[in-house]
Every structure is written in structure tokens, then in C-alpha cells.
XYZ file of C-alpha atoms in Angstrom:
577
model
C -22.163 7.757 8.307
C -26.028 7.842 8.011
C -27.938 9.977 10.343
C -30.563 7.463 10.169
C -30.535 4.074 12.094
C -30.278 0.925 9.768
C -30.865 -2.358 11.849
C -29.662 -4.659 8.831
C -26.098 -4.293 7.676
C -23.285 -6.791 6.352
C -21.444 -6.918 9.433
C -21.928 -6.386 12.831
C -18.816 -5.007 14.961
C -19.243 -5.090 18.509
C -16.822 -2.595 20.141
C -15.547 0.972 19.155
C -12.052 0.384 20.174
C -9.110 0.638 17.264
C -9.500 -2.861 16.139
C -13.228 -2.360 15.565
C -12.769 1.103 14.040
C -10.070 -0.096 11.610
C -12.155 -3.252 10.670
C -15.119 -0.941 9.880
C -12.737 1.305 7.855
C -11.485 -1.494 5.735
C -15.211 -2.790 4.968
C -16.385 0.671 4.373
C -13.453 1.223 2.118
C -14.613 -1.726 0.248
C -18.402 -0.535 -0.101
C -19.939 -2.910 2.718
C -22.622 -1.956 5.116
C -21.261 -2.245 8.770
C -22.912 -1.190 11.975
C -20.404 -0.704 15.236
C -22.207 -1.261 18.355
C -20.376 0.339 21.412
C -21.805 -0.048 25.129
C -20.023 3.332 26.261
C -21.123 6.868 25.419
C -17.738 7.698 23.719
C -14.467 6.709 22.965
C -11.827 6.380 25.755
C -10.129 9.631 26.009
C -7.040 8.688 28.313
C -3.516 7.328 26.874
C -3.099 3.528 26.513
C -1.118 2.098 23.679
C 1.960 4.091 22.821
C 3.575 2.205 20.082
C 2.421 2.141 16.606
C 4.683 0.218 13.962
C 5.352 0.378 10.439
C 2.774 -2.255 9.283
C 0.001 -0.494 11.157
C 0.720 2.748 9.318
C 0.724 0.784 6.016
C -2.856 -0.241 6.919
C -3.832 3.056 7.841
C -2.307 4.513 4.654
C -4.285 1.711 2.884
C -7.693 3.191 4.257
C -6.566 6.812 3.557
C -5.678 8.085 6.738
C -2.168 8.475 6.975
C -1.680 12.145 6.681
C -4.447 12.699 9.612
C -2.496 10.349 12.041
C 1.133 11.338 11.409
C 0.685 14.423 13.454
C 0.010 12.236 16.664
C 3.037 10.185 16.105
C 6.801 10.544 16.857
C 8.712 8.700 13.998
C 11.836 6.678 15.015
C 11.081 6.129 18.583
C 14.244 4.866 20.156
C 14.207 2.531 22.749
C 17.116 2.297 25.558
C 17.338 -0.611 28.126
C 19.008 0.985 30.974
C 20.548 -1.058 34.321
C 20.288 0.304 37.730
C 23.203 2.790 37.439
C 21.449 4.580 34.238
C 23.693 3.086 31.681
C 22.528 1.844 28.600
C 22.848 -2.009 28.158
C 20.775 -2.316 24.732
C 19.633 0.306 22.232
C 16.543 -0.636 20.038
C 16.869 1.875 16.714
C 15.655 0.305 13.612
C 16.251 2.112 10.576
C 14.785 -0.163 8.315
C 11.660 1.157 6.118
C 10.957 -1.813 3.688
C 7.141 -1.247 4.620
C 7.460 2.397 3.471
C 7.346 3.828 6.993
C 9.845 3.975 10.048
C 9.486 0.856 11.863
C 8.760 2.519 15.172
C 6.607 5.490 16.280
C 5.293 6.702 19.468
C 1.669 7.907 19.376
C -1.384 9.280 21.292
C -3.977 6.429 21.146
C -7.079 8.614 21.696
C -6.029 11.119 19.180
C -5.484 8.105 16.562
C -8.968 6.453 17.555
C -10.631 9.738 16.965
C -9.030 9.675 13.425
C -10.300 6.183 12.744
C -13.689 7.125 14.180
C -13.672 10.328 12.210
C -12.741 8.298 9.097
C -15.975 6.495 9.055
C -17.892 9.664 8.158
C -16.643 9.012 4.510
C -18.959 5.719 4.177
C -22.571 6.483 4.208
C -22.959 2.422 4.721
C -21.098 2.697 8.052
C -22.950 3.806 11.430
C -21.444 3.950 14.952
C -23.804 3.464 17.533
C -22.787 4.477 21.307
C -24.678 3.776 23.900
C -25.798 0.574 22.360
C -24.988 -2.578 24.639
C -24.995 -6.064 22.607
C -26.837 -8.191 25.379
C -27.731 -11.151 23.340
C -26.825 -12.692 20.347
C -28.783 -15.401 18.046
C -27.162 -17.058 15.024
C -29.396 -18.712 12.648
C -28.083 -20.711 9.323
C -27.872 -17.206 7.321
C -27.439 -14.156 9.741
C -26.852 -13.082 13.180
C -29.211 -11.038 15.060
C -27.860 -8.936 18.006
C -30.440 -7.704 20.779
C -29.057 -4.401 21.976
C -30.090 -2.476 25.086
C -30.277 1.580 24.468
C -30.893 4.241 27.099
C -34.186 6.427 26.050
C -32.911 9.236 27.637
C -35.534 9.306 30.367
C -33.919 6.924 33.023
C -34.963 3.674 31.143
C -34.023 1.611 28.502
C -35.340 0.066 25.216
C -34.448 -2.800 22.861
C -33.470 -3.116 19.524
C -32.507 -5.880 16.911
C -29.664 -5.679 14.741
C -29.020 -8.150 12.028
C -25.931 -9.001 9.742
C -24.324 -12.132 7.855
C -21.312 -11.578 10.381
C -20.365 -10.445 13.707
C -17.238 -9.518 14.867
C -16.313 -9.051 18.538
C -13.634 -6.392 19.212
C -14.747 -5.523 23.292
C -11.063 -6.421 24.562
C -9.908 -8.993 26.936
C -13.375 -9.707 28.677
C -15.088 -10.237 25.317
C -18.719 -11.541 25.833
C -18.178 -12.797 22.047
C -15.311 -14.925 22.914
C -16.839 -16.322 25.874
C -20.125 -16.783 23.989
C -18.172 -18.756 21.208
C -16.921 -21.153 23.891
C -13.248 -21.140 23.034
C -10.457 -21.149 25.565
C -8.111 -18.297 26.300
C -4.778 -19.928 27.181
C -1.824 -18.225 28.843
C -1.237 -16.441 32.048
C -1.695 -13.374 33.775
C 1.759 -12.677 35.729
C 1.226 -11.676 39.512
C 3.196 -8.562 38.975
C 1.275 -4.991 39.229
C 2.645 -1.865 37.490
C 1.578 1.713 38.439
C 1.208 3.651 35.040
C 1.148 7.604 35.325
C 0.665 9.898 32.383
C 1.313 13.564 32.529
C 0.709 16.619 30.165
C 3.459 19.062 29.569
C 6.310 16.831 29.790
C 8.742 18.143 32.530
C 11.656 16.181 30.778
C 11.284 16.424 27.093
C 13.548 13.719 26.018
C 11.734 12.095 23.214
C 12.202 8.507 23.418
C 11.886 5.300 25.454
C 13.956 4.090 28.493
C 13.205 0.697 29.926
C 14.999 0.719 33.404
C 16.106 -2.505 34.384
C 16.640 -1.266 38.019
C 16.776 -4.212 40.366
C 15.299 -1.909 43.132
C 12.395 -1.163 41.106
C 12.170 -1.819 37.399
C 10.417 1.253 35.589
C 9.508 2.797 32.096
C 9.919 6.185 30.717
C 8.516 7.223 27.742
C 8.380 10.711 25.823
C 5.236 10.915 23.766
C 3.727 13.222 21.122
C 2.101 16.450 22.104
C 4.225 16.829 25.222
C 2.871 13.693 27.068
C 5.141 12.025 29.261
C 4.517 8.305 30.511
C 6.137 6.408 33.329
C 5.532 2.818 34.692
C 6.670 1.537 37.902
C 6.529 -2.110 38.991
C 4.956 -2.592 42.557
C 6.237 -4.748 45.168
C 3.862 -7.356 46.799
C 3.570 -4.934 50.141
C 2.365 -1.989 47.915
C -1.614 -2.018 47.789
C -3.470 -0.318 45.062
C -4.984 2.132 47.402
C -1.159 3.151 48.303
C -0.049 3.051 44.706
C -2.609 5.738 43.363
C -2.062 7.821 46.526
C -0.394 11.200 45.358
C 2.185 11.057 47.798
C 3.408 7.633 47.077
C 3.426 8.602 43.201
C 5.510 11.658 43.985
C 7.731 9.505 45.620
C 8.078 7.141 42.459
C 8.642 10.076 40.589
C 11.557 11.750 42.855
C 14.504 10.232 40.873
C 12.999 11.275 37.324
C 11.703 14.804 37.696
C 13.085 17.649 39.638
C 9.484 18.577 41.035
C 6.877 15.949 41.013
C 4.216 18.264 42.821
C 4.150 20.360 39.575
C 3.243 17.582 37.458
C -0.113 18.081 35.255
C -1.492 14.330 35.593
C -3.584 12.640 33.292
C -4.172 9.601 35.192
C -2.722 7.336 37.943
C -3.427 3.794 37.538
C -2.727 0.182 38.692
C -2.640 -2.623 35.920
C -1.594 -6.292 35.633
C -0.038 -7.783 32.450
C -1.849 -10.654 30.720
C -0.701 -12.909 28.094
C -3.318 -15.033 26.557
C -4.445 -16.162 23.112
C -7.897 -17.679 22.234
C -7.995 -21.304 20.792
C -9.982 -19.968 17.943
C -10.674 -16.751 16.352
C -13.942 -17.817 14.863
C -16.966 -19.928 15.361
C -19.922 -20.164 12.336
C -20.601 -16.246 11.499
C -18.927 -14.977 14.461
C -15.446 -13.919 14.963
C -12.990 -11.984 17.284
C -10.287 -9.529 16.985
C -7.910 -7.631 18.985
C -7.594 -7.954 22.641
C -10.922 -10.233 22.169
C -8.508 -12.775 20.574
C -5.134 -12.038 22.280
C -3.763 -10.043 25.475
C -0.119 -9.110 25.352
C 2.223 -7.579 27.967
C 2.991 -4.201 27.057
C 6.920 -4.396 26.596
C 7.152 -4.485 22.691
C 4.059 -2.216 22.244
C 2.272 -4.775 20.022
C -1.432 -4.976 21.523
C -2.527 -2.096 19.515
C -0.723 -3.279 16.450
C -1.753 -6.824 16.777
C -5.124 -5.738 16.413
C -4.580 -3.417 13.536
C -2.935 -7.136 12.022
C -6.188 -8.753 12.846
C -8.415 -5.993 11.115
C -5.919 -5.955 8.061
C -6.155 -9.775 7.600
C -10.055 -10.242 8.350
C -11.293 -7.300 6.262
C -10.489 -8.347 2.774
C -11.498 -12.002 3.568
C -14.971 -10.886 5.070
C -14.910 -8.383 1.717
C -14.318 -11.349 -0.357
C -17.314 -13.535 1.135
C -19.758 -10.872 1.214
C -18.915 -10.108 -2.628
C -19.311 -13.510 -3.548
C -15.964 -13.975 -4.663
C -15.023 -16.845 -2.088
C -17.099 -19.438 0.117
C -16.901 -18.630 3.553
C -14.239 -21.242 4.265
C -11.904 -18.428 3.638
C -12.723 -17.113 7.195
C -10.953 -20.008 8.788
C -7.734 -18.959 7.338
C -8.148 -15.904 9.383
C -7.325 -18.326 12.713
C -4.816 -20.237 10.664
C -2.655 -17.170 9.730
C -3.067 -14.788 12.753
C -2.993 -17.384 15.618
C 0.550 -18.387 15.646
C 1.968 -14.792 15.080
C -0.396 -13.492 18.168
C 1.349 -16.325 20.238
C 4.835 -15.449 19.049
C 4.393 -11.774 19.915
C 2.851 -12.742 23.337
C 5.997 -14.889 24.004
C 8.398 -12.463 22.979
C 6.607 -9.797 25.195
C 7.112 -12.118 28.216
C 10.771 -12.890 27.576
C 11.348 -9.050 27.385
C 9.550 -8.345 30.564
C 11.527 -11.106 32.226
C 14.831 -9.327 31.386
C 13.516 -6.001 32.524
C 11.893 -7.380 35.968
C 15.097 -9.425 37.146
C 15.665 -8.217 40.922
C 17.711 -10.856 42.165
C 21.271 -9.472 42.133
C 23.316 -12.434 40.711
C 20.765 -12.542 37.716
C 21.278 -8.876 37.276
C 24.882 -9.251 37.075
C 24.726 -11.713 34.750
C 22.511 -9.901 32.519
C 24.281 -6.883 32.435
C 27.642 -8.546 31.873
C 25.972 -10.576 28.798
C 25.225 -7.272 27.263
C 28.398 -5.870 27.519
C 29.673 -9.108 25.431
C 27.378 -8.912 23.193
C 27.821 -5.164 22.322
C 31.420 -6.450 21.298
C 29.677 -8.073 18.136
C 28.232 -6.108 15.541
C 26.167 -8.535 14.293
C 24.516 -9.297 17.305
C 24.558 -5.612 18.385
C 22.474 -4.935 15.236
C 20.267 -7.873 15.626
C 18.857 -6.030 18.635
C 19.420 -2.137 17.421
C 17.308 -3.176 14.178
C 14.556 -5.144 16.050
C 15.397 -8.168 13.894
C 14.254 -10.213 17.105
C 10.828 -9.089 16.490
C 9.062 -11.977 14.626
C 7.744 -10.871 11.587
C 4.422 -12.840 10.383
C 5.132 -15.571 8.066
C 2.223 -17.456 7.052
C 2.694 -21.212 6.314
C -0.951 -22.176 6.189
C -3.936 -20.256 4.649
C -4.573 -18.301 1.263
C -1.271 -19.160 -0.472
C 0.545 -21.647 -2.437
C 4.099 -23.369 -2.159
C 6.398 -22.107 -4.936
C 8.047 -25.508 -5.537
C 5.108 -27.937 -5.403
C 2.304 -25.471 -6.009
C 0.309 -27.182 -3.292
C -2.816 -25.353 -2.109
C -3.229 -23.515 1.275
C 0.201 -24.748 2.514
C 3.985 -23.202 1.677
C 7.283 -24.148 3.024
C 9.336 -21.350 4.200
C 12.158 -22.280 1.728
C 12.674 -22.480 -1.971
C 13.488 -26.191 -2.994
C 13.230 -26.293 -6.816
C 16.253 -27.805 -8.655
C 16.200 -25.251 -11.740
C 19.328 -23.355 -12.087
C 17.421 -19.937 -11.445
C 16.341 -21.270 -7.819
C 20.018 -22.976 -7.326
C 21.874 -19.811 -7.828
C 19.601 -17.524 -5.974
C 21.076 -15.092 -3.232
C 18.329 -16.469 -0.553
C 16.467 -19.674 -0.399
C 14.069 -18.293 1.597
C 10.478 -18.383 0.193
C 8.777 -14.851 -0.360
C 5.356 -16.605 -0.060
C 3.431 -15.632 3.249
C 5.095 -12.849 4.138
C 4.417 -8.951 3.690
C 5.988 -7.614 0.451
C 8.232 -4.391 0.540
C 6.882 -0.846 -0.210
C 9.442 1.293 -1.915
C 8.571 4.305 -3.963
C 7.499 3.732 -7.836
C 7.063 6.214 -10.469
C 4.049 6.714 -13.100
C 3.243 9.606 -15.126
C -0.134 10.061 -13.719
C 0.721 9.699 -10.281
C 4.309 10.748 -9.857
C 6.315 9.261 -7.411
C 4.350 7.465 -4.838
C 4.428 4.737 -2.571
C 3.949 1.250 -4.068
C 0.541 0.755 -2.451
C -0.784 3.748 -3.746
C -0.206 3.227 -7.258
C -1.533 -0.683 -7.339
C -4.521 0.094 -5.404
C -6.388 -1.799 -2.576
C -6.924 -5.014 -3.903
C -5.514 -8.159 -5.335
C -2.280 -7.551 -7.593
C -0.280 -9.755 -10.049
C 3.028 -8.160 -10.738
C 5.644 -9.339 -13.199
C 9.231 -7.925 -13.161
C 10.216 -6.692 -16.765
C 7.184 -8.544 -18.588
C 3.867 -7.550 -19.427
C 1.461 -10.141 -17.587
C -0.734 -10.254 -20.626
C 2.400 -11.623 -22.555
C 3.477 -14.396 -19.986
C 0.014 -15.921 -19.286
C -2.498 -17.867 -20.983
C -5.952 -16.343 -21.940
C -7.705 -18.258 -19.340
C -5.435 -17.182 -16.408
C -6.043 -13.787 -17.318
C -9.605 -14.361 -17.307
C -9.475 -15.650 -13.741
C -7.413 -12.649 -12.457
C -10.040 -10.413 -14.175
C -12.786 -12.058 -12.115
C -10.554 -11.810 -9.143
C -10.493 -8.262 -10.029
C -6.827 -7.987 -9.806
C -4.570 -5.384 -10.963
C -1.767 -6.430 -13.569
C 1.437 -4.858 -12.930
C 4.833 -4.743 -14.748
C 7.710 -3.647 -12.825
C 10.398 -1.894 -14.964
C 13.868 -0.058 -14.482
C 13.178 3.699 -15.211
C 15.182 3.287 -18.313
C 12.807 1.296 -19.860
C 9.446 3.091 -18.307
C 8.717 4.951 -22.093
C 9.379 1.243 -24.196
C 6.942 -0.372 -21.630
C 4.344 2.417 -21.638
C 4.316 2.197 -25.405
C 4.583 -1.583 -26.249
C 2.659 -3.078 -23.313
C -0.996 -4.021 -22.851
C -2.973 -0.922 -22.360
C -4.553 -2.434 -19.247
C -1.280 -3.150 -17.691
C -0.111 -0.654 -15.026
C 3.564 0.132 -15.667
C 5.586 1.144 -12.539
C 9.139 2.607 -12.744
C 11.328 1.306 -10.325
C 12.997 4.627 -9.511
C 14.796 3.679 -6.532
C 16.008 0.434 -7.627
C 14.768 -1.545 -4.341
C 12.236 -3.566 -6.386
C 14.995 -4.679 -8.587
C 17.242 -5.767 -5.963
C 14.420 -7.573 -4.104
C 13.825 -9.581 -7.277
C 17.741 -9.756 -7.965
C 18.006 -11.780 -4.677
C 15.048 -14.171 -5.357
C 14.086 -16.556 -8.523
C 10.409 -15.395 -8.144
C 9.640 -12.675 -10.985
C 6.166 -13.211 -10.899
C 3.930 -12.440 -7.502
C 0.341 -12.440 -6.758
C 0.113 -9.950 -3.850
C -3.092 -10.134 -1.400
C -4.858 -7.120 -0.477
C -3.187 -7.216 2.739
C 0.215 -6.842 0.692
C 1.228 -10.304 1.896
C 2.716 -12.689 -1.025
C 0.235 -15.430 -1.822
C 2.150 -17.037 -4.911
C 5.685 -16.127 -6.309
C 7.166 -18.314 -9.444
C 8.983 -18.242 -12.404
C 6.667 -16.862 -15.361
C 5.955 -20.278 -16.748
C 4.775 -21.584 -13.612
C 2.458 -18.469 -13.278
C -0.723 -20.559 -14.402
C -0.273 -23.584 -11.634
C 0.643 -21.017 -9.143
C -2.464 -18.632 -9.305
C -4.628 -21.811 -9.777
C -3.347 -22.903 -6.504
C -3.946 -19.597 -4.593
C -7.343 -19.574 -5.755
C -7.905 -22.950 -4.499
C -6.741 -21.892 -1.244
C -9.242 -18.889 -0.812
C -12.008 -20.954 -2.025
C -12.547 -18.359 -5.016
C -15.785 -18.484 -6.665
C -15.629 -17.882 -10.487
C -18.557 -16.219 -11.560
C -18.056 -17.550 -15.078
C -18.857 -21.333 -14.008
C -20.839 -20.709 -10.904
C -24.234 -19.887 -10.172
C -24.840 -15.903 -10.390
C -23.831 -14.164 -7.556
C -25.584 -11.159 -5.541
C -26.050 -7.809 -7.511
C -23.212 -5.149 -6.500
C -19.944 -7.347 -6.578
C -17.692 -4.720 -7.643
C -14.724 -3.976 -5.413
C -14.687 -0.238 -3.992
C -10.860 0.099 -4.969
């Protein structure tokens, strides 16, 4: 970050919360100028979010901060749903690592947010301005202008103007940007209030999460990194906030959980209400919203922080595509198309899970506990909960993608319906288009054994199994991929690595599938050619001969601008990857 303040940038981000900081890291990584405006004087320093998932850690890996973040996490965070007698009725312990990392982590949000902030110092084009309140926004045909109030250090204030091509509001649930856009914020805020208690020097020491479905008073107990413990207790209607924050009352809440509540080292005691809302649109003109500004989630699935990371991951490369002159700004409409439905799904799941925990009616409690006993007798059902397969993974059916059967641009069905033998004999008919690709280990002579993303880079990737892309695609398609700045990759078994290195095109990146997990993925699917987006979602998947049609349809869906046939683009359109 420059020490001097620039009033002109590519993007203004309002709010230095986790979503805004991650979006600034992504844009900075791609070489764009960013101004982050934060009304507070510093980052929030008390614990808030406590769950970090594999998708978020993959994004953190992409921006090069995973080694700094990992010390503030507890991998393989196991969750146990227990009844009023303390007996486990459901265990959530997913062991999958298809995206390169453990599925669930406990984490200390203030420490991770600090890493995201410090990471911005790597980019001279990014500035973070604390104590800067964006009070009024004017949008013109070509820019957004923010009128900002800044304390002058002498008890007064001064006004400054900041201008950018786009503005992204990441200011939280009360987002002025969302209100200014005039979009709806549909959903509900359940009347149930909760007391959250965070303490240092964890007096219990157990490392995982306990959701107490106790009809007398539902609770949560969470062991976190750095010896932090969190409890949450549901408050009854006759317990006002003043009582809930009284030390004696808090100690009564903790009496069944810790031997001596009076000796705890409290970080905070606070009452909060869950919210479940999603904005009607995430974009209007040159202004967009992300994170809590776009959706608010109940805490049960730990998806508030992670959903903000998904927003930044989806939006960052699309803004970069527009700013680099690679795509028209229509591509920004796909941000809402792709993120809204999944945000709604996560809100609905969190609400449902909360209802299960909050049951207080004795008959309802008995029915829930009996049902859990019966379900545990069925291994497939038990693993459905244990492996967290109930969590809706993002699947985009509209956006920057192409249907693998019809080659329709901008839409993709969830199933493969082709009649060719390779499709008819496939192990799965589920389409890989619109879902996130796996991240196993691969090997190259230059890098050694690394995770896939670290080998292929941070932009578009055209991946072919067992073939050189240059040999199976015509020159015109290769030229389009070159304009896209896509990396051309060949995946081969380790036994064929030396041959491929010798015989394939010098610009083809050859990766050895040292674990066999990539081969297994392709074994199950009749799509040996993939076009991967910068966010690692599959935009196109096909047989090799269908590559030109598939790639053309994907480029159309992103409103791709081919510099060879279009007017000259602004200078500096090389992606920093």
C-alpha cells in the first residue's frame, strides 16, 4: 500500500471487513488499483465468525496467504449435536478434502482479518483508509464518486472525493450501499435472542463444537484456536438484555459448563439476534454489494464469513475481466445470477438446523431424538450427516458457462444427456459444469509435488486429460485461449510424464497425476476437456472434438472481447498471475 493517498482507483470498496479485505486482495493480486474506505478507526478486535471451510481456505491459498492464516485455525473441527442429557444424536465430522483442504476449521476471525489486511501491503496499488466515512455517492456514466468525511485531528472533519470505475459495498447488514441501490432485503429475523460469551484461557480444553439441543435452554459450546472458548445460550422472552449481560446471570448460564465461572477471563458478553435475509439483486449499474451487505445468515452452519469469501471469489475475477478490457460489464450481472441462489440455500439450511436445535416442546424433543436413533442405524444416512453432504455446494446453472450437451451459452443443465457411447456408459450423468473442480496433488519437475491451483496459476485454465491441447484444438481456438490468457494444461499419469514433457508443445504445462485422483475424476465423467474459470469452477466440459464449440459458447457467456477483432483496449491488460 502506498503511503500517499490516491483519489482515483479502479475500484472503491466500502468496508474493511473480511469480504472487503479479500476482494481487495484478489483485485490487488491481479494488478488493479483499489481504495478501501472504512469508517472505523481500526479492524474489529473481538471474535465473531468461528467457522472457516475448505472453499474459503482455497481462496486464501489463491491470494498467497494460506501459510499466514493456518496458525489461527483448528482443522477438522468436529460438531456434535447433543440432547438435553448430553448424549450425541448427530456427529458431523467430514473427512473429505477434494478442494485441497479439510472441510471444516475453527478459526479466530480477528487474527485472520489481520492477515488479510496485512496482505494488502504487498500491492502498491491498494490503499486502506481507516476513519473514512463514505457519506454520499454519485454515479456517472463512466465512474462512481464517493464523498468521504475524514476527521481532521482537531475535533473537526474535512471532506474528500474518491473516484473509481466501480464501487462495492461490504459494510455489513445495515449496508448504506444496498439501501442506496433500492433493492429488497427479503427474509426474516427470528425473535429468538442469544447470549454469546467468549473467554480466553479455555477452562475446558475440549477442541470441538457441541450444539446443545436442550429443551430447557439450547446452547452452543465451541473450542477455538489460541485457547478461546465460546458459549451461546438461547434467551427466554422474559430475560431482557440488561439481565443477560449481568455477570451474575452469565455465571448462572455457565454453571453447568465450567467448574468455576467466576474465574473466567471474559473477552465479551453480548446479546444478538439471528437474521436470515438475501438482497433482491447484488448489482445496480456501477455499484455492487457483497458479504453481509448482500445476505445475512443465522450462525448455525458457520457460513456467514464463508459466504462473503465466496462472493469475493466470484466477483473479483469478473471485475478484473472488465477492468482489463477482456469482457463487457454485462459479466457483472452473472455475479447475482450465480451467487444469489446459493446464498438463499445456505440461509434456508441454517434456519432449518436452528429449528432442530431450538425445539423446546417435550413431544417435539422426543420425536427428534427418536428419529436420530433410527437414522443412525442406516450407514448411508449416518454418513450423509457425518460427511456434511447435506450442505448445498454451489452449482451454477446460469452465468459464465456452457451446457455440455447442447452448447447453449450462459446456461447449463445439471445432467449430461448426450447419446454418444462415452456419455451413455459414464459412471455419472451429473454434469461437472457449474461446480467447483477438485484440487488434488500434482507433480512437475519445476515445482515438485504441489496442490493443483499452485501449479496452474490464478487465471483461466484449459485442461485436457492425456492429450496436448495444441494437438486436439484448431489454431483459431488456441488463438482465442491465448487472448483469454488461459493456461493450457495436459494431465498425464506419472508413468507418461517423461514422454509428455518430451513430445508435447513447449507452452503446454504437463502435470503428473501422482495420486491418481484426477484420473478417477475423469474416469467417472465423459468430459476429458475442461475450461476452468479463475474461481476454479468448471465453465465448460466436453469431449475433445467438441472443444471449439464449448469454448466459443463459454466466451460468449462472459461477453469476451477479443482484442484481435475489437477496437484497441486500454494499455496494461496483462493479468498479474
